[in-house]
Tab-separated table of C-alpha atoms and ligand atoms in Angstrom:
chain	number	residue	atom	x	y	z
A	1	UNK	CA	109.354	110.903	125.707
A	2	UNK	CA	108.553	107.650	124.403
A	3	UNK	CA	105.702	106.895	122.679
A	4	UNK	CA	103.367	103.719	123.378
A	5	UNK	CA	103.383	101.131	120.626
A	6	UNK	CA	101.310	98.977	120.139
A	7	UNK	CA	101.858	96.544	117.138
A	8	UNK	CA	99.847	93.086	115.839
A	9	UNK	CA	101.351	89.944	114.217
A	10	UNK	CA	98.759	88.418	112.467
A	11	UNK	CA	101.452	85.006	111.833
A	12	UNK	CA	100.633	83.180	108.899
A	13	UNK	CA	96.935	83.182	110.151
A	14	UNK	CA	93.001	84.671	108.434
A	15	UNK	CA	92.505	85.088	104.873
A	16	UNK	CA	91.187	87.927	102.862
A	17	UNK	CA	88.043	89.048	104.135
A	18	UNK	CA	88.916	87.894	107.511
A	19	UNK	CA	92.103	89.887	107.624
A	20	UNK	CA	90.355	92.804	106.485
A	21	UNK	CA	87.172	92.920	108.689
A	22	UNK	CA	90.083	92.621	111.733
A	23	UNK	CA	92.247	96.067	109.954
A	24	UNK	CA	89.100	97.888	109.437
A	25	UNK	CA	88.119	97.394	113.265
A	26	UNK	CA	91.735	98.511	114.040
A	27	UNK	CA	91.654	101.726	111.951
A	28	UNK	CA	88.203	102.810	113.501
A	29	UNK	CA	90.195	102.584	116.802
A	30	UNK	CA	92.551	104.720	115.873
A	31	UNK	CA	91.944	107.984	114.167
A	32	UNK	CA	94.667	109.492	111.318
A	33	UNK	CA	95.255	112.352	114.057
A	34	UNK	CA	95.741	109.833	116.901
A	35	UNK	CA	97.928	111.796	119.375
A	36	UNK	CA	98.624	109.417	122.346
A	37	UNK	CA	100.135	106.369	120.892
A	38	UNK	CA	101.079	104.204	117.620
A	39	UNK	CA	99.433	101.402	116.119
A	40	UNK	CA	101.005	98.502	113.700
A	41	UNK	CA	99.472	95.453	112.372
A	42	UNK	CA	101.729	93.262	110.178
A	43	UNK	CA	99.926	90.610	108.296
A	44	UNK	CA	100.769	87.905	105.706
A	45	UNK	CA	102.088	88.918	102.866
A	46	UNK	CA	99.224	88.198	100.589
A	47	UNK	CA	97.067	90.645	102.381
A	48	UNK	CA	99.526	93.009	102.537
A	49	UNK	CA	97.664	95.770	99.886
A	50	UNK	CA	94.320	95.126	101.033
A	51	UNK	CA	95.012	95.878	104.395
A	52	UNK	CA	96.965	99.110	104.066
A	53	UNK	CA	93.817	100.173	101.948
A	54	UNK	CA	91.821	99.210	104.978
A	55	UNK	CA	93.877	101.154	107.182
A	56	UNK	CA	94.579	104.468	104.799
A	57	UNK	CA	93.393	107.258	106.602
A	58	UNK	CA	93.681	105.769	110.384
A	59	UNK	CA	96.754	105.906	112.424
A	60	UNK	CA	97.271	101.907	111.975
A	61	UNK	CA	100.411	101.447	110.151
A	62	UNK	CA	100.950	98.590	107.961
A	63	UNK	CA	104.156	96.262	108.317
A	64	UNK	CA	105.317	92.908	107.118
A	65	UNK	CA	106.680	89.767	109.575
A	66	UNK	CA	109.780	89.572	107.117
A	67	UNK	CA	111.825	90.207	104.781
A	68	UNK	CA	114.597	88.753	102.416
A	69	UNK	CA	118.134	90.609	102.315
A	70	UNK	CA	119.155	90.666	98.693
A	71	UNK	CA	117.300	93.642	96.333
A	72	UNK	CA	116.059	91.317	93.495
A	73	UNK	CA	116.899	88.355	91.760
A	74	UNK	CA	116.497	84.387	91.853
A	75	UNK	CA	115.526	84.093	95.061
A	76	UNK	CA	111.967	82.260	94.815
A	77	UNK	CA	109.464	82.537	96.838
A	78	UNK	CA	111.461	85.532	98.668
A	79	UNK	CA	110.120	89.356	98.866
A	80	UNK	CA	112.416	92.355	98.972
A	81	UNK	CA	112.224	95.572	101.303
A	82	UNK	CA	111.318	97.709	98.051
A	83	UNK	CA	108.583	95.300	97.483
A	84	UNK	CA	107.431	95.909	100.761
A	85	UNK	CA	107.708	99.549	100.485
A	86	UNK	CA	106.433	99.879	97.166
A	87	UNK	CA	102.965	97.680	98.870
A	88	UNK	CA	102.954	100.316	101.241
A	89	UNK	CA	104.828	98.700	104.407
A	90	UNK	CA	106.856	101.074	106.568
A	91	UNK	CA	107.446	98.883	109.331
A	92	UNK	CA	108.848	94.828	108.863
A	93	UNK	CA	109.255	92.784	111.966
A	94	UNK	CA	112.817	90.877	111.835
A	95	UNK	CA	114.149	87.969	114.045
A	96	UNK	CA	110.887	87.028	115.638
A	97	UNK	CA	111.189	83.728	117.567
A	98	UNK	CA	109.664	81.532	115.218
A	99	UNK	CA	112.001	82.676	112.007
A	100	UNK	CA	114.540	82.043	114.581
A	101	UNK	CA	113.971	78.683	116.176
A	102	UNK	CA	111.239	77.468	113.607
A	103	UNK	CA	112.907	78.598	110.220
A	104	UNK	CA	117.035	78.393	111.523
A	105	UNK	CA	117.567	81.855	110.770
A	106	UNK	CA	120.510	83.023	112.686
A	107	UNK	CA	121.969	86.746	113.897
A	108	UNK	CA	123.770	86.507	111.121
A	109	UNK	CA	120.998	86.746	108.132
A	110	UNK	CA	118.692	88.940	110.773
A	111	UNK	CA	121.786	91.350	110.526
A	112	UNK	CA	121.724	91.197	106.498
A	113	UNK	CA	117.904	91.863	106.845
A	114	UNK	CA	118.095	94.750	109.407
A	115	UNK	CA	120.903	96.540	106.559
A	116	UNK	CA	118.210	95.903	103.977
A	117	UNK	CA	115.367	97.128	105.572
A	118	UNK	CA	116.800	100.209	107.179
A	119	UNK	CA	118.309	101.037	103.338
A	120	UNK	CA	114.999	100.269	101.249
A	121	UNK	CA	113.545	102.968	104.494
A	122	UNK	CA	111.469	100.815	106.450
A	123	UNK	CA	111.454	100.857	110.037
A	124	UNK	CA	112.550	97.462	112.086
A	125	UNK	CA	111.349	95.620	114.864
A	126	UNK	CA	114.045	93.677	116.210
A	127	UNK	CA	112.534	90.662	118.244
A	128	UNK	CA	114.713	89.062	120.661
A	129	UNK	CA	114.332	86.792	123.693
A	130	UNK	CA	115.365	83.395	125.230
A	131	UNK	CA	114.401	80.345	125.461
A	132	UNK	CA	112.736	78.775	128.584
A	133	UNK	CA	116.239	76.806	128.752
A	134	UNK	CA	118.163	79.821	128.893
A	135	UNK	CA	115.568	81.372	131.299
A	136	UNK	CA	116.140	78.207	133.639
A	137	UNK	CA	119.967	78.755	132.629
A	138	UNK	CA	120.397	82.103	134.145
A	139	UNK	CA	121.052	82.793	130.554
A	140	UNK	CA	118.483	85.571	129.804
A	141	UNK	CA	120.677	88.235	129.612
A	142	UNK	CA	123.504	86.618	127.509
A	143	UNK	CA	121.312	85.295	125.151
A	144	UNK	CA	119.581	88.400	124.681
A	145	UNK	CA	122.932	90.469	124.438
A	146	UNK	CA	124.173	88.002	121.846
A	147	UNK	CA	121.351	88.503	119.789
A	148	UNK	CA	121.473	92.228	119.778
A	149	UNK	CA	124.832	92.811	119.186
A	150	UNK	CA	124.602	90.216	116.284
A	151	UNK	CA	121.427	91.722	114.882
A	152	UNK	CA	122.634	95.662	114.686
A	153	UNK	CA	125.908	94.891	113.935
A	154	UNK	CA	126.853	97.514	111.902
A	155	UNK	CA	123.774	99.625	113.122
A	156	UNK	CA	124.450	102.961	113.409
A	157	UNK	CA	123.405	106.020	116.123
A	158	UNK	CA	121.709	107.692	113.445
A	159	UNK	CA	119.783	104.011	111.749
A	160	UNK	CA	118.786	103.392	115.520
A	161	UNK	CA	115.929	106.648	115.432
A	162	UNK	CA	114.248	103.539	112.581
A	163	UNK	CA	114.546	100.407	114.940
A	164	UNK	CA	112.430	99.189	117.983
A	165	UNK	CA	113.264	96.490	119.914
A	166	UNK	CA	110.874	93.429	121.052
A	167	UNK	CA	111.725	91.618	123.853
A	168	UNK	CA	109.491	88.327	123.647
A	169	UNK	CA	110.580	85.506	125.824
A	170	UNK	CA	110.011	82.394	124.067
A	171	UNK	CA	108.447	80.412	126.869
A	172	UNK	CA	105.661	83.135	126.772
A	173	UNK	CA	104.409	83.145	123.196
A	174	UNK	CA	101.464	81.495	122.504
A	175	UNK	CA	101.662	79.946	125.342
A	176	UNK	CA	99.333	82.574	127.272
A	177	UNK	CA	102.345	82.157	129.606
A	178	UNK	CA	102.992	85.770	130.640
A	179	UNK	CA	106.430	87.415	132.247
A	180	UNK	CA	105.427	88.694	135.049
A	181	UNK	CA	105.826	92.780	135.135
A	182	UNK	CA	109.239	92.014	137.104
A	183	UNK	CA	110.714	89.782	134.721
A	184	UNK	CA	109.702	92.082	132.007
A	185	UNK	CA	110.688	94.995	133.187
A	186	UNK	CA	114.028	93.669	134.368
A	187	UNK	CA	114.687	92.433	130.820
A	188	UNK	CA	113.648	95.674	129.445
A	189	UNK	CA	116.081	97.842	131.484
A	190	UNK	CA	118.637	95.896	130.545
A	191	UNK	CA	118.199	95.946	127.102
A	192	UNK	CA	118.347	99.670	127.235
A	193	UNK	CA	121.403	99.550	129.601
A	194	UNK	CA	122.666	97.198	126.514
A	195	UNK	CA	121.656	100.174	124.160
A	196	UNK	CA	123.123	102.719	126.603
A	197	UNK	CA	126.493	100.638	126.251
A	198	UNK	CA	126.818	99.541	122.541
A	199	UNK	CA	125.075	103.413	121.695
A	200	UNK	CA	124.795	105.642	123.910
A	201	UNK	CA	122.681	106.853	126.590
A	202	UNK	CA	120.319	108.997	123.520
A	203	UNK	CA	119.912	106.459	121.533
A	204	UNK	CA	118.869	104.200	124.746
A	205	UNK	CA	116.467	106.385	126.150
A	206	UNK	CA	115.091	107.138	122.854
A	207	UNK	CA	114.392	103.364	121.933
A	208	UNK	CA	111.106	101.843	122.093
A	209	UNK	CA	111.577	98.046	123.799
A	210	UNK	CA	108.199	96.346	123.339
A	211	UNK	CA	107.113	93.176	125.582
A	212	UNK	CA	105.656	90.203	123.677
A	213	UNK	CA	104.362	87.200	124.755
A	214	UNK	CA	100.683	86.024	125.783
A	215	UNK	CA	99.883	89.704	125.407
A	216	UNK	CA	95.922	90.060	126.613
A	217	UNK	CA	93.331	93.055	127.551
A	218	UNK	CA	94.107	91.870	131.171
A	219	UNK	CA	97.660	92.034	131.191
A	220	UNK	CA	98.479	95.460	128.645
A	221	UNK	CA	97.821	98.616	130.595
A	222	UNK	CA	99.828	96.203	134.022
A	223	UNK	CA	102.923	95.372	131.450
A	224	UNK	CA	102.912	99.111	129.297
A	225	UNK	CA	103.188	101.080	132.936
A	226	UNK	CA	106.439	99.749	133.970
A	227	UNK	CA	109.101	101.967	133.152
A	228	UNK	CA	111.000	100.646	130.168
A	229	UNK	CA	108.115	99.010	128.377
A	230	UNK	CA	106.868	101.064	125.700
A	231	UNK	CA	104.317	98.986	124.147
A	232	UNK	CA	103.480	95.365	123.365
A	233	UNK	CA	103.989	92.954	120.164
A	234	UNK	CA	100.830	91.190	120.383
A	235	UNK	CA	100.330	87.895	118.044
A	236	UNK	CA	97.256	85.920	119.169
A	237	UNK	CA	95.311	88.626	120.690
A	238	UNK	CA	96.047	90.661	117.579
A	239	UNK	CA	93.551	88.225	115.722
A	240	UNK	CA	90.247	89.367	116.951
A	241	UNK	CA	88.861	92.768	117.357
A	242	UNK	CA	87.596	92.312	120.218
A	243	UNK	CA	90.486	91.718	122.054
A	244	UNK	CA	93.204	93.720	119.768
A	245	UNK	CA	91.214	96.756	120.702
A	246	UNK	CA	91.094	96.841	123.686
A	247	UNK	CA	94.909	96.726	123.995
A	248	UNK	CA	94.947	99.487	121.949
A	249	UNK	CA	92.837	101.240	124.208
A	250	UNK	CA	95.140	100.041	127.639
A	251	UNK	CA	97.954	101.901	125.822
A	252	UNK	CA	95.887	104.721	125.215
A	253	UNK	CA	94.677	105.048	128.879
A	254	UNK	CA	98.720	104.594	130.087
A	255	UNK	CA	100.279	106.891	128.089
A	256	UNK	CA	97.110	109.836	129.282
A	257	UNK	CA	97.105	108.772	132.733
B	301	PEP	C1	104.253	87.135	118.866
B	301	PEP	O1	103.978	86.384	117.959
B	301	PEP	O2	105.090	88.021	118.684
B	301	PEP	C2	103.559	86.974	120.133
B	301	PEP	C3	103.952	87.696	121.149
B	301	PEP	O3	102.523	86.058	120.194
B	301	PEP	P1	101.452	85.874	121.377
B	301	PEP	O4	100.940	87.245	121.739
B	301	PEP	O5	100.388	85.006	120.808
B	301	PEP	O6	102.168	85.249	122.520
């Protein structure tokens, strides 16, 4: 059985006391003996420390929106996966659309920075999705294969139990464009036929695929009851209580209902 996820990139957005007011209203939504579903928020780096302390002792786990691939060294301005375990991160989010097509990072270094992350012990979320081009392409699928298969090359069965994957069209975030629960679904279920085929059919049923994109109170519980979404990677609903929340509490009601 797959458990709900719901997880919050904060983007290079709020500063100090803003991003800790917004973690402390996440952790008093989810107790340390939460039972129904998982919470993540992942925000800038800076904050990093003061929000775990925020959320020590709630069921919100902390995570970072990257990571570099090489342990140590002269690489400024870069921050290693011990770095981010030793702040107290066990989740990092990897490939997201905007290191992708904002920053140029390819499959390639996402692959070098899913190895690192999965050695240093932190848990991955793998974001993949197309591009309205592709979308208008009939290209969904290929692109989304091709970024898989590049991202986890060398991947194992076993490193798979650490990784969930996001499936965020890029037409749909920020845009408070939403995939419909069709399109979403149908992307979902083939990512985990994609699993089923590169893994096996274990590894595919026991991967989390979350939906991102224009993620909102209104659309959650609608998106998190089809059958292959297991949660949502929520960015600009993830920046106000008020809205992050409930989310949190959509999940909550799908995975008890
Ligand atoms: C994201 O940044 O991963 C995201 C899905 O953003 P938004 O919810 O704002 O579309």
């Amino acid at each position: 059985m797959r458990r709900l996820f719901v997880a919050g990139n904060w983007k290079m957005n709020l500063l100090g006391a803003s991003a800790k007011q917004l973690a402390e209203g996440g952790a008093a939504a989810v107790p340390a003996d939460e039972s129904a579903i998982d919470a993540l928020v992942c925000p800038p780096y800076p904050y990093l420390r003061a929000v775990g302390g925020a959320v020590d002792g709630s069921g919100v786990q902390l995570g970072a929106q990257d990571v570099y691939h090489e342990p140590e060294g002269a690489f400024t301005g870069e921050v290693s996966a011990d770095m981010l375990v030793d702040v107290g991160c066990g989740w990092v989010i990897l490939g997201h659309s905007e290191r992708r097509h904002v920053i140029g990072e390819t499959d390639e270094l996402i692959n070098k920075k899913v190895a690192a992350a999965l050695k240093a012990g932190l848990k991955v979320m793998l974001c993949v999705g197309e591009l309205l081009s592709d979308r208008e392409a009939n290209q969904t699928e290929a692109v989304v294969d091709a970024q898989l298969a590049g991202s986890l090359e060398g991947v194992s069965d076993a490193d798979m139990a650490q990784v969930a994957v996001a499936y965020e069209p890029v037409w749909a975030i920020g845009t408070g464009v939403t995939a419909s629960k069709e399109q979403a679904e149908s992307a979902h279920a083939h990512v985990r036929n994609w699993l089923a085929g590169r893994y096996n059919s274990e590894v595919a049923e026991a991967t989390r695929i979350l939906y991102g994109g224009s993620v909102k109170p209104d659309n959650a519980a609608e998106l998190m009851s089809q059958p292959n979404i297991d949660g949502v990677l929520v960015g600009g609903a993830s920046l106000k209580t008020d809205l992050f929340v409930p989310i949190i509490e959509a999940a909550r009601q799908v995975a008890t209902s």
